[in-house]
Structures are given as C-alpha cells and as structure tokens.
Coordinates of C-alpha atoms in Angstrom, one line a residue:
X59 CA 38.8 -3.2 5.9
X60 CA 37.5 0.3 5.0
X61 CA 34.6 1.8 6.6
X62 CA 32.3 2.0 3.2
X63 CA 33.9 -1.2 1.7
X64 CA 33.0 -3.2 4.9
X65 CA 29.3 -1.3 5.0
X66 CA 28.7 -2.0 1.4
X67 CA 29.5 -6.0 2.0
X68 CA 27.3 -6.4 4.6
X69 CA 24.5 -5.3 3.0
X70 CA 25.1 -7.3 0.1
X71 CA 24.4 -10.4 2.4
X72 CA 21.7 -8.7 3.7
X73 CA 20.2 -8.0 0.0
X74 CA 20.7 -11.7 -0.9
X75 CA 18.7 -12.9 2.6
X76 CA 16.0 -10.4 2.0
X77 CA 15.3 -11.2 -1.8
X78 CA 15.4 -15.3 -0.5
X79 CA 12.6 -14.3 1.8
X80 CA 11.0 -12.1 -0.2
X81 CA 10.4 -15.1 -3.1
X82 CA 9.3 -17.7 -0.5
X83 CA 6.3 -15.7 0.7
X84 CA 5.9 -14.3 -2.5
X85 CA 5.6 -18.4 -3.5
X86 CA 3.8 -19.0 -0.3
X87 CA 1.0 -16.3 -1.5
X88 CA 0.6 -17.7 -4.9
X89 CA 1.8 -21.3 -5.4
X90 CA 2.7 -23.1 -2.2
X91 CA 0.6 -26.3 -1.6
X92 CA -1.0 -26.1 1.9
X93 CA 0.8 -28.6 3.5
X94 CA 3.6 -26.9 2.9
X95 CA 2.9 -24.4 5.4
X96 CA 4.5 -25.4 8.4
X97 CA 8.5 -26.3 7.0
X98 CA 8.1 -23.0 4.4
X99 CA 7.2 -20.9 8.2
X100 CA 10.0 -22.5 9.6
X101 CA 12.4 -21.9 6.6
X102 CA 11.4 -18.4 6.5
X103 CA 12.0 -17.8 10.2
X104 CA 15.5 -19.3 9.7
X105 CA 16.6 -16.9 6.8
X106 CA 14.4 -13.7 8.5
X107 CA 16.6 -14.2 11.6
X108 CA 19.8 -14.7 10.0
X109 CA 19.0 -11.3 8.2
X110 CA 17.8 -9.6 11.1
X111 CA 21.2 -10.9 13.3
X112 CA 23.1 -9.2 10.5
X113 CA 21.6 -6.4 10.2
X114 CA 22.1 -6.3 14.0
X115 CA 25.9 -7.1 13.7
X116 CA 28.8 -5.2 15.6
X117 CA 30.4 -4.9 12.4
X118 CA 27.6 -3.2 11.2
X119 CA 26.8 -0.9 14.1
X120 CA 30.6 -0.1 13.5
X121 CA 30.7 0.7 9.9
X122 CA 27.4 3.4 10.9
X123 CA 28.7 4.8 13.4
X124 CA 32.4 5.7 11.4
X125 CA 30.1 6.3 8.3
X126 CA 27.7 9.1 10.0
X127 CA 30.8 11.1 10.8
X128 CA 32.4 11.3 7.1
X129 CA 31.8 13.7 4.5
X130 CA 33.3 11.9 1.6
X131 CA 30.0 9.3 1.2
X132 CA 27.7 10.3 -2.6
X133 CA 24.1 11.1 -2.2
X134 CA 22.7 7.5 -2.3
X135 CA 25.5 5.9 0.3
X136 CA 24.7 9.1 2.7
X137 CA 21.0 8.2 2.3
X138 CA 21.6 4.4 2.8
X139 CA 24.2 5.3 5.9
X140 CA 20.5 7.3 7.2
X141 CA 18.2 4.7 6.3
X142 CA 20.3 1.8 7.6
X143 CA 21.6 3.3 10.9
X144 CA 17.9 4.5 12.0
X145 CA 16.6 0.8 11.5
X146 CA 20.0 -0.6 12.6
X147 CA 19.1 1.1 15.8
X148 CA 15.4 -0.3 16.2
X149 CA 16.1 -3.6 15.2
X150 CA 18.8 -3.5 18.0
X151 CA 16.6 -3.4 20.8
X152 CA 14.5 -6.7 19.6
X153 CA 15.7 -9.9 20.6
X154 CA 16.5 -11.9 18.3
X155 CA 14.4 -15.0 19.9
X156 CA 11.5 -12.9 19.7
X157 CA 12.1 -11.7 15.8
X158 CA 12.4 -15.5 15.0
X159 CA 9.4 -16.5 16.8
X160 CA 7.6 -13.5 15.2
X161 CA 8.4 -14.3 11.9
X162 CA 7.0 -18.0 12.1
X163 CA 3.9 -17.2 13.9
X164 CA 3.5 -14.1 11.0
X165 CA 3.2 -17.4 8.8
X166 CA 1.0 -19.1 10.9
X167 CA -1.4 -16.1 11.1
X168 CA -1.6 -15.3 7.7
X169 CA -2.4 -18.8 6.6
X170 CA -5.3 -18.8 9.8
X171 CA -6.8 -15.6 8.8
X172 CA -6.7 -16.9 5.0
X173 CA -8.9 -19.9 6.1
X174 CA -10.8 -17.4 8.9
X175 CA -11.7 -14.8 5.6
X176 CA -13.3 -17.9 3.3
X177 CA -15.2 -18.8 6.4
X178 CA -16.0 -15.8 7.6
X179 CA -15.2 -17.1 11.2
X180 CA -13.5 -14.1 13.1
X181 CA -12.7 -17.2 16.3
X182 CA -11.0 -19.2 14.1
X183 CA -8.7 -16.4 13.5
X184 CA -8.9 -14.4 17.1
X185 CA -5.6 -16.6 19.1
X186 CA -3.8 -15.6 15.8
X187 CA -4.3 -11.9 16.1
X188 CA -4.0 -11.9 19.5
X189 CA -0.5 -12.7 19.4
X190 CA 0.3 -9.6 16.3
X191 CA -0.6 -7.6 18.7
X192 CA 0.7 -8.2 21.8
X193 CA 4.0 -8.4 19.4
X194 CA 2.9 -5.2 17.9
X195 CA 3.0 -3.7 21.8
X196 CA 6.7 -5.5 22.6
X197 CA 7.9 -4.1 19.5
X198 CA 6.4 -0.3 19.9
X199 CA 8.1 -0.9 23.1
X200 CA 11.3 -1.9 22.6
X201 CA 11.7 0.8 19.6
X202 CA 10.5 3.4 22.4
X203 CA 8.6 6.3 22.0
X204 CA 7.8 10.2 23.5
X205 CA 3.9 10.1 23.0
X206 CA 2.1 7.0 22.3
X207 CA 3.3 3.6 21.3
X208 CA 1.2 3.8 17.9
X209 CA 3.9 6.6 17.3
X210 CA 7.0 3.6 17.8
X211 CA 5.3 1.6 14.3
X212 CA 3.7 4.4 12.8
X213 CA 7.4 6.3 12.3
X214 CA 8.5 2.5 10.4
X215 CA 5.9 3.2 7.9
X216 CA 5.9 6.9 7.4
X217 CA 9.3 8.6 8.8
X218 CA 8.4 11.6 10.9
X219 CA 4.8 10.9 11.2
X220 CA 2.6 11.0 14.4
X221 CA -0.3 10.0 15.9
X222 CA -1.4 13.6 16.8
X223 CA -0.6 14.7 13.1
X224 CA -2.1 12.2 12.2
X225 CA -5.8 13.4 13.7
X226 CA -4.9 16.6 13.2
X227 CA -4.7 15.4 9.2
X228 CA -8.1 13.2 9.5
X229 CA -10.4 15.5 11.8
X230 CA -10.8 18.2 9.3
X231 CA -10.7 15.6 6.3
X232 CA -13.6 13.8 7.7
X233 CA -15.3 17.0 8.8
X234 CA -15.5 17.9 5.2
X235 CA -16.0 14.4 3.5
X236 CA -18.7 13.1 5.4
X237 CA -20.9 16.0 4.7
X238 CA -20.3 15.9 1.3
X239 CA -20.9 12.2 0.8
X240 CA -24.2 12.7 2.5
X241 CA -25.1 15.7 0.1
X242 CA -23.4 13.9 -3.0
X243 CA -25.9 10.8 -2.0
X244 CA -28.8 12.8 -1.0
X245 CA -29.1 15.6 -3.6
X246 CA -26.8 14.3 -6.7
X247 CA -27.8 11.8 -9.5
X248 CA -25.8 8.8 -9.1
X249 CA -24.6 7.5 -12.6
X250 CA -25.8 4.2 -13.8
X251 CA -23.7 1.5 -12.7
X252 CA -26.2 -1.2 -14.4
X253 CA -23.9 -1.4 -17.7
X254 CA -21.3 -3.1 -15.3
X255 CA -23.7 -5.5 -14.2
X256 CA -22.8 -9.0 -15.7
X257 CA -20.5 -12.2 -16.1
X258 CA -17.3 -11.4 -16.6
X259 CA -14.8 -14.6 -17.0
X260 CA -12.0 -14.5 -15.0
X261 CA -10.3 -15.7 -17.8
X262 CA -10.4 -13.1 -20.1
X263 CA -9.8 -10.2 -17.3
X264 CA -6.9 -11.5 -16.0
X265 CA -5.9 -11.3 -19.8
X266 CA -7.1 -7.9 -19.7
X267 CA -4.9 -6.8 -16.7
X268 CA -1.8 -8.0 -18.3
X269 CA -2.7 -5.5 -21.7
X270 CA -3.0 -2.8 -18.9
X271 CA 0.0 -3.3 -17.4
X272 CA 2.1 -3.3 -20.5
X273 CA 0.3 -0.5 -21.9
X274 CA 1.2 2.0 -18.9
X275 CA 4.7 0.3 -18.8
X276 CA 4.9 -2.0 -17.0
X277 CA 7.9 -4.6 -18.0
X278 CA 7.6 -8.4 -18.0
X279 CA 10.8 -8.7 -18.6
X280 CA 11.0 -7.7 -15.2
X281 CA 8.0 -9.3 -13.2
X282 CA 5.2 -11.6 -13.6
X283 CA 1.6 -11.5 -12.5
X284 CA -0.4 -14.1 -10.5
X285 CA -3.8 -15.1 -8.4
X286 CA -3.8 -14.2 -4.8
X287 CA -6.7 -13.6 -2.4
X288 CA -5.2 -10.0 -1.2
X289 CA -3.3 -8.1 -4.2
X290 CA 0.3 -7.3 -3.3
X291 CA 3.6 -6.6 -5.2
X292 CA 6.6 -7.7 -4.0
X293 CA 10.4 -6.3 -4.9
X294 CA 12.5 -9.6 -5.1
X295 CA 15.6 -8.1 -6.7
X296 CA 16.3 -5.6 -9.1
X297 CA 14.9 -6.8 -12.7
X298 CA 12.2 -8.7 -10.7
X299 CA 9.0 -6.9 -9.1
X300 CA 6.1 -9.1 -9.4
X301 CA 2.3 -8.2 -9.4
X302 CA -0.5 -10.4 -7.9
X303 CA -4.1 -9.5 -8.2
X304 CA -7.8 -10.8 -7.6
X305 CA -10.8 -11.0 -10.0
X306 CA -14.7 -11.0 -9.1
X307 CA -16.5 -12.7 -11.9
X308 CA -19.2 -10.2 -11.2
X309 CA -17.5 -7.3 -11.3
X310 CA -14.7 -6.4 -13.6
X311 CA -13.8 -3.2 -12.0
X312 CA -12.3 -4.8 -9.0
X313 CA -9.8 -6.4 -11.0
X314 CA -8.9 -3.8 -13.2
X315 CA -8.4 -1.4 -10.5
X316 CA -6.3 -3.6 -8.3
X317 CA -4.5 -4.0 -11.4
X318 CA -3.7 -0.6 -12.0
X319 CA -2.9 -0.2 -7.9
X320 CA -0.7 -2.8 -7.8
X321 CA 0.8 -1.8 -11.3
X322 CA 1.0 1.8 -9.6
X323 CA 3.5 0.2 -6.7
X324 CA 5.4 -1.9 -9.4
X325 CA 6.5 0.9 -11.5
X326 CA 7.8 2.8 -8.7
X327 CA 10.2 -0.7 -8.3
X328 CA 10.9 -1.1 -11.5
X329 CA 11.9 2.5 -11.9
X330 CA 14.8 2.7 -9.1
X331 CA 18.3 2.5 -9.5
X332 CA 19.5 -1.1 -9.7
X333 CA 22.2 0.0 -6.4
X334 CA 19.5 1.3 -4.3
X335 CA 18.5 -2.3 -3.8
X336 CA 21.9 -3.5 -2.1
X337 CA 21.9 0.2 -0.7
X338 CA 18.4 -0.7 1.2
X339 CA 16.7 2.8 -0.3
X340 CA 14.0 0.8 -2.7
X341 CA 11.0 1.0 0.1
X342 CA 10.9 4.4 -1.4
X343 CA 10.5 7.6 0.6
X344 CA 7.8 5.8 2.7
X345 CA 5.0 3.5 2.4
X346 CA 2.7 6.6 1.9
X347 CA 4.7 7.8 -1.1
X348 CA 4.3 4.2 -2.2
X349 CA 0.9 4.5 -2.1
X350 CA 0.9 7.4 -3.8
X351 CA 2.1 6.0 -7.0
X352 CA -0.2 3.2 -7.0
X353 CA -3.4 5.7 -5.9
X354 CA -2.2 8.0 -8.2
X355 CA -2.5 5.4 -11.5
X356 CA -5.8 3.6 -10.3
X357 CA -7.5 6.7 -9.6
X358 CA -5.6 9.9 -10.5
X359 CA -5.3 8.4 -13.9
X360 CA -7.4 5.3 -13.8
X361 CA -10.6 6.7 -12.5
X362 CA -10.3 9.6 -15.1
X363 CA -12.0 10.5 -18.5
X364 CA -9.5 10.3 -20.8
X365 CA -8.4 7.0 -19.2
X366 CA -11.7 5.2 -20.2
X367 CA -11.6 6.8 -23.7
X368 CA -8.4 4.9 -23.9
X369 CA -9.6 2.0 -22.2
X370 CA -13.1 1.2 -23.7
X371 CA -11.5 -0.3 -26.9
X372 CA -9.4 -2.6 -24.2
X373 CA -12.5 -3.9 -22.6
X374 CA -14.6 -4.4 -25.1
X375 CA -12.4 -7.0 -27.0
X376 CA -12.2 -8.8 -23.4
X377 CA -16.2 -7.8 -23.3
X378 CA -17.7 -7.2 -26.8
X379 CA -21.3 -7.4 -24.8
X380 CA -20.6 -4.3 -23.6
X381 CA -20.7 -2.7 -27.1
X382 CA -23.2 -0.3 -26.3
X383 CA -21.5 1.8 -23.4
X384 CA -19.8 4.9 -24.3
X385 CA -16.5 6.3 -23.1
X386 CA -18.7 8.8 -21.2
X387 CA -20.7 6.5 -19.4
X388 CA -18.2 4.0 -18.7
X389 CA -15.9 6.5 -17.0
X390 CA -19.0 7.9 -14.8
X391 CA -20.0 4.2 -13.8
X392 CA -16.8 3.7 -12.7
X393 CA -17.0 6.5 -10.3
X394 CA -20.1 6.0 -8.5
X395 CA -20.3 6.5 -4.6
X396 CA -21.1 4.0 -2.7
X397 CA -21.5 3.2 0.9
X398 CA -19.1 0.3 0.3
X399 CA -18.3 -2.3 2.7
X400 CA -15.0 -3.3 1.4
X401 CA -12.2 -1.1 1.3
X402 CA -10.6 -2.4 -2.0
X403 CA -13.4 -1.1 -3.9
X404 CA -14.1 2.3 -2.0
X405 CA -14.6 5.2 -4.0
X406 CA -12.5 7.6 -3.7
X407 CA -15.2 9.7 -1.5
X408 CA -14.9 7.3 1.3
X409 CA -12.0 5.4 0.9
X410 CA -9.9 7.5 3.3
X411 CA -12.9 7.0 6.0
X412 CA -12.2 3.3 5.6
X413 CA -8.6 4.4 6.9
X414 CA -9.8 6.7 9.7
X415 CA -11.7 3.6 11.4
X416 CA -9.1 1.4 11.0
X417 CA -6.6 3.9 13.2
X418 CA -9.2 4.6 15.2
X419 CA -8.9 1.0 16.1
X420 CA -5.5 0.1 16.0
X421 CA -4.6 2.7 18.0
X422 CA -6.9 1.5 21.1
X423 CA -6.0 -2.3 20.0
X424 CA -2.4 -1.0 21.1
X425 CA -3.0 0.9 24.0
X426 CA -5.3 -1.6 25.5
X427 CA -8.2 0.4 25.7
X428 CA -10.2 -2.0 23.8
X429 CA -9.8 -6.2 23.0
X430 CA -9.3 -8.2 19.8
X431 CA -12.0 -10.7 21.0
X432 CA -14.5 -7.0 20.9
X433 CA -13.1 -6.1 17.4
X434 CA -15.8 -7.6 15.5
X435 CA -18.9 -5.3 17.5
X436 CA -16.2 -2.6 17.4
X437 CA -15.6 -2.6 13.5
X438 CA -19.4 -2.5 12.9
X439 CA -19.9 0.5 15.0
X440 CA -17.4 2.5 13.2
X441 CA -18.6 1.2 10.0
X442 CA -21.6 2.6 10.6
X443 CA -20.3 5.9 12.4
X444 CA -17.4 6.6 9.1
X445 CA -19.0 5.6 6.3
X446 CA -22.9 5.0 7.1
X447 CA -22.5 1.1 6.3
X448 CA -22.7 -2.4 8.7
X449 CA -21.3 -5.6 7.4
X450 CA -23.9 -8.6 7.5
X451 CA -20.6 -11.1 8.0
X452 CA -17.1 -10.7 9.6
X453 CA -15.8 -11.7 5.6
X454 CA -17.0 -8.3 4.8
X455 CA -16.0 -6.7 8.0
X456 CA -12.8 -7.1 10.7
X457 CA -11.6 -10.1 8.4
X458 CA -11.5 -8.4 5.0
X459 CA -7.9 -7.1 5.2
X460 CA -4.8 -9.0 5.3
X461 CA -2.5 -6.4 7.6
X462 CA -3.3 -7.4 10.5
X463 CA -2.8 -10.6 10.3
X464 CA 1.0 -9.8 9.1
X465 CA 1.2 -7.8 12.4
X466 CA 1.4 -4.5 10.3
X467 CA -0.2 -2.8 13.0
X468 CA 0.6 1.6 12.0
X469 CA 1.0 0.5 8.0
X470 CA -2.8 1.6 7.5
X471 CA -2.6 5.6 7.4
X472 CA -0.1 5.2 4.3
X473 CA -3.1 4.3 2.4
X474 CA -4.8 7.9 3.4
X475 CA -1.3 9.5 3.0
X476 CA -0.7 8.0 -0.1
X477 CA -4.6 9.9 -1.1
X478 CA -3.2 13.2 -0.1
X479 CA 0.1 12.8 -1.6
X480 CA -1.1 11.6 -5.0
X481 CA -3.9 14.7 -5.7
X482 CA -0.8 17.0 -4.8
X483 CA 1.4 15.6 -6.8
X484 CA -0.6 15.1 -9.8
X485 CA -1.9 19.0 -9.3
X486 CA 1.6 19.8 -10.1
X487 CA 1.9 17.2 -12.9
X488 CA -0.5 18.7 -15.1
X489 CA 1.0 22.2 -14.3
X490 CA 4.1 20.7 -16.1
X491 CA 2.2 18.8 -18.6
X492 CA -0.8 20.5 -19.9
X493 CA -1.4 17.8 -22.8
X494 CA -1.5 14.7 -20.2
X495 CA -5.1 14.1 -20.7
X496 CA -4.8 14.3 -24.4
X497 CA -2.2 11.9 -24.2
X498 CA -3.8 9.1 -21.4
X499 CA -7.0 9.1 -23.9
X500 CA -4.4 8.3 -27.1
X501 CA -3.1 5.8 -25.1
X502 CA 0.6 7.3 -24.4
X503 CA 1.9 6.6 -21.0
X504 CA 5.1 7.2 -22.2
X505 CA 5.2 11.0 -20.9
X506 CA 3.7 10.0 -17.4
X507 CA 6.0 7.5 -16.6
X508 CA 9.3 9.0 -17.7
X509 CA 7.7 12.3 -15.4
X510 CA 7.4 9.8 -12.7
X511 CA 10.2 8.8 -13.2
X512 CA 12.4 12.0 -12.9
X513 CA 10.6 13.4 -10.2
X514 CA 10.1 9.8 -7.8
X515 CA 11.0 6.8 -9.1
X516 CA 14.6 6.9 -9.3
X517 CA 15.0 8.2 -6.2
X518 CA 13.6 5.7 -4.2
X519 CA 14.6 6.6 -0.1
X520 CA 17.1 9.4 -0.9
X521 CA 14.7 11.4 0.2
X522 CA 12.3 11.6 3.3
X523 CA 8.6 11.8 2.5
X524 CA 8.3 15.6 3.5
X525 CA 11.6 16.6 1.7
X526 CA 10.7 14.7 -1.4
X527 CA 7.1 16.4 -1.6
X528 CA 8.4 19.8 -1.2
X529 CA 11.2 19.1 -4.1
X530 CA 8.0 18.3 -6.5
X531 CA 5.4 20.7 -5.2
X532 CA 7.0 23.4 -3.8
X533 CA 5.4 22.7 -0.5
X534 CA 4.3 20.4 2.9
X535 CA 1.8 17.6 2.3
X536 CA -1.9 19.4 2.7
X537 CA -5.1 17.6 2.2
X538 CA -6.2 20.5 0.6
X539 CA -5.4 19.5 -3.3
X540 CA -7.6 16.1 -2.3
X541 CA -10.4 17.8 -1.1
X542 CA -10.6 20.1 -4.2
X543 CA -10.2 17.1 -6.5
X544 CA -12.9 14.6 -5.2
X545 CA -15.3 18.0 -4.8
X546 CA -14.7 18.9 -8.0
X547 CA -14.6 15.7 -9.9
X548 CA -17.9 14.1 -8.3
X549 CA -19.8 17.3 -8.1
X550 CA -19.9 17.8 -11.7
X551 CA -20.5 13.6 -12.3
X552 CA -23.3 14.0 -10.0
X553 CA -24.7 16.9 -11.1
X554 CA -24.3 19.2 -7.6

C-alpha cells in the first residue's frame, strides 16, 4: 500500500478512537452518574491506549518517515506529516503500560479533586496530584529535553516555546503591570460595580448564554451546551464542538464571560476544515492561539463598549430589574479591577499575574525544588506576592483550577500567550476593519467571524504559532500591543 494512502488510514482509526474518548469524558464532565466512575476510567483507559498503541505503530513510523522525504504531499497532508511525526516521536518513548495507567488514574484524579474543590480539602486531593506529577516528570523525561524538563511539556502546548522565553516574556510584563494595578487602584476611580449586585437565576442566564452564542455565530447544529463545574469545550468530530459553562447566581458576569470564552474556543472548531480532523491539525496552531480566540471574544470584544451597547437589550429581557443601567455604565462595571482571587474572573489587569504564579509553581513542582503537600502555603505566598490577594480557603486557592488534576502540567502559559496574541491580533483587525465597533454595538458578528475565519480558523495547525502570527501581523508575538491596550483601556475608565 501507498505511503499517503496507508498514512491517511491510520489516522482514520485514530480519529474514530479519539472522538470515542473525547465523548465519554465529555459525558463523564456533564452527565455521568458517580458511580459510574470507576468502569467509564477503565473504559477510557482501554480506548486511550489502543489510540496511543496506534499512533505508536511501525506502520505509522513507516509511512512518516517515507512521507517527510516526498515533495508531492498538499499543504494540509505536509502539515499533518509535521504535526503527526513530531508527536509520533514523543509518544514513542512512553510505555504503553505507563500511558494506560496514566489515563485511568487522570480519571481518578479529576473525579478526587472535583470532590476535594466542593470541600475545600487540599488532603483529600494531595495522593492524587502527587501522582500527575511524578507522571508529569516521567513524561518530561522520556520526551527529553536541552534545558529544563518544564521545556519537555511546555513544547506540547506551545511548539517552540521555552521556559527561559517564557521569563523573558513575563519579567518585563509583570514589571509594568504590577505598578500600574497599584496606581490604577490607588489613584483611579473604580467604576460602580453595585448595579451587578443581585439574584440572578441560573435559569434565565444559562438561557442568556445560548442567545450569546448564537448571536456571535456560534452553530447548534453543530454543538450543544451544558453544566459543568470547570467550563471546557471539547472537539468530538467535525459538526460536533460542544460548550459547557458555569453560572453564579450572584453574579451574572461569570457566566456570561465563560460563555463568551468558551464560545471563543468553539468557533475556532467549528470554523476548520472538516479533513483537518482525520489530518490531526484541529488543536490549532497551539493551545495559546487557542486561547487567543477565546480571550480575544470575552475580552477583546466582550469586555468592550460597543459590545454592551449590543448586549444591554440581551440582559435586560433575562434581567428587566436592571432597567436603570446604561450601556455606559454596564460596560465600565464590567471592567472593574480587582484583586481577585479566582482566576476565571480576573480582570484583564491581573489575569496574566494569575499565570505567572502558577509557572512559577509548576516549574519548581517539576524540578523538585518544592513539594505538592507545601503547595497550599506556597500558592498563598505568591498570591499575595503577584496579585496583592490571600485566599481564606484552599476552594479559592491551589484547588480552584482543574489542570492539574488532569496532569496538564506546562498548559498554563497558553492562557498568558493567548493575552498577548489576542491584543496583537485584534490591533491588526481593526486596521483592516475600521467599522468593527460600529458593527459589534449593531449587533453584526457576521464581519468578525468570517475575518476570523480567513485569517485563523480554517487553518487550524498548518501553521506553527510564530509563522501564523507573523502571516496576520506582520511580525513576532510582543507583549507590547497588550500592554498598550489594558493602559489605555483602563486608564481612561478609571480616570488616570
């Protein structure tokens, strides 16, 4: 059998095993009774090591190393041939045994620190994460490494990437943020948040996310949207990118903002080429450029003026008690700076300081410089050192995010990347349309989106991160657009 033809079967199977696994956890995040837990772990171990034994396959490694060498292959099979052979070779230097055993004690600790988080009981949870990360430093081994095994995952998440770019990225970032927080807090006038404050039935905002979703295109046809304690979106197969979000009765912004996040990363699915799924190219360009499309509609768009003069009519027919707050005012409550504990609802201010702790700790978690059992003291410290704030409970602390618990140990910086990205690209999305804000605050998405489209979306992994932002920019990824944004944006709402 031919090279491509064989190649192209293969991952056909492999498509088919990764969509089954990708509905069960979906299912297993959403609907799964609890005491299903221990036969879905085992079910999803069975089908996760029969993909990753494929995708390990002679055959495979075969049909690579022919395909590298040819110069017949289009664009996309080139880019799949790239994408495929570079995790071909990682996953070939983990054990099978020890990817099956992974995958069912992932299930195991997500379920524990689910429980752990409603109890806020950091022990409960501590043998679970234990075990991530000593997988974490078997993995960064086995994948190898020049510098430092943070490097080893970090490179899964964001191709190219390193730890030292990395600080060299953050130390000036924070060397400019924190200052400015502590002038915007000191010297500004915060807006009033108070016309927020309420009841706000879940009911009627989870009807309220699904009229945002449509409205910025987001298709039904194509996806569905459900309760989960941690919003995520998962690609199950082409024509089928669900949403899942979260709602605090007290506080309707949460919801709509992990709404519009989440909606952010479902577009960017919904708007690849069918074939890149089989092809393995719809993780897009990286899990920062993910972000970027889901940081670029919450905040970009979702965080703006126009946005809320769009958006006001939306929430007052959930919220007719609200009557009284303008446009205006709604847009400036829904940027006010907080020290927030919870990294969900950072501002966009400190958000990316909610990142630079969370490095800060992985990377020592995975050199062994510091122990899970100390995370708890350790998180409080650099809450208090990054963003001026110390959780009362571990709920609000260590426990809040799900990541670790899936053993996603060097996924966190995409959040920060996906920051940076999104104020570059957007920068040179207005250049190219001038009438966007006219048309957010009439309610058109339809311009956004097909831009988005062209210039991201359909692309999916064609393109490495720093190739794709230079083909819409014109340039390298530089915090620079970022920094001018949030400076700008929150000087003039508070009055600096």
């Amino acid at each position: 059998m031919d090279a491509r033809t064989a190649y192209l079967s293969i991952l056909t199977e492999l498509a088919k095993l990764n969509s089954a696994v990708a509905l069960l956890s979906w299912d297993e995040e959403t609907h799964m009774p609890k005491k299903g837990l221990n036969l879905r772990a085992e079910t999803v171990g069975k089908l996760s090591r029969m993909a990753f034994e494929l995708s390990i396959s002679a055959e495979l490694g075969r049909c690579i190393e022919e395909l590298e060498g040819r110069d017949d292959l289009s664009e996309k099979e080139g880019a799949s041939v790239r994408v495929v052979g570079k995790e071909y070779r990682r996953n070939k230097a983990v054990p099978p045994d020890l990817f099956e055993a992974f995958t069912i004690d992932q299930s195991k600790s997500q379920a524990a620190w689910a429980e752990a988080k409603r109890a806020s009981d950091f022990e409960a949870f501590r043998p679970h994460l234990e075990k991530m990360v000593d997988y974490a430093r078997q993995f960064a081994e086995l994948y190898g490494y020049e510098e430092s095994p943070y490097d080893a995952l970090l490179d899964r998440y964001e191709p190219g990437m390193t730890s030292s770019r990395l600080r060299a990225i953050i130390e000036p970032l924070r060397g400019r943020l924190v200052p400015f927080l502590d002038r915007l807090l000191a010297d500004g006038t915060p807006p009033d948040g108070s016309i927020l404050d309420g009841s706000f039935p879940v009911d009627a905002q989870r009807r309220m996310a699904r009229t945002v979703l449509e409205r910025i295109g987001y298709d039904f046809d194509a996806g569905a949207l459900d309760d989960t304690a941690h919003p995520f979106t998962t690609q199950i197969a082409p024509g089928d990118v669900r949403v899942t979000n979260r709602y605090l009765e007290s506080n309707p912004l949460s919801g709509l903002f992990g709404t519009l996040h989440e909606g952010g990363h479902a577009l960017y699915g919904q708007g690849m080429d069918d074939d890149l799924y089989t092809l393995q190219l719809t993780d897009g360009a990286s899990y920062g450029f993910h972000e970027s499309q889901s940081r670029l509609i919450e905040n970009q768009i979702g965080r703006s003026r126009p946005f809320w003069t769009f958006f006001r009519p939306i929430l007052l027919d959930a919220f007719p008690a609200l009557d009284g707050a303008s446009a205006d005012a709604l847009y400036r409550a829904a940027n006010l700076v907080t020290r927030s504990l919870i990294r969900v609802e950072a501002d966009e201010v400190t958000y990316n300081l909610h990142i630079m702790l969370r490095f800060e700790l992985e990377t020592k978690l995975l050199d062994g410089s510091i122990r899970v059992v100390d995370l708890p003291a350790l998180w409080n410290d650099a809450m208090d050192r990054y963003v001026g704030a110390t959780p009362a409970e571990d709920a609000d602390g260590v426990l809040q995010d799900v990541h670790w618990s899936s053993g996603l140990i060097g996924y966190f910086p995409s959040y920060m990347l996906g920051n940076l990205y999104a104020a570059q690209i957007t920068r040179a999305l207005r250049e190219e349309i001038p009438s966007l804000d006219e048309q957010i605050a009439g309610g058109d998405f339809a311009p956004l989106l097909a831009w988005l489209r062209d210039k991201i979306h359909r692309f999916g992994a064609i393109y490495e991160p720093s190739e794709l932002i230079a083909r819409i920019t014109g340039g390298p990824l530089s915090p620079e657009p970022f920094l001018a944004y949030v400076t700008e944006k929150y000087s003039e709402i508070y009055g600096l």
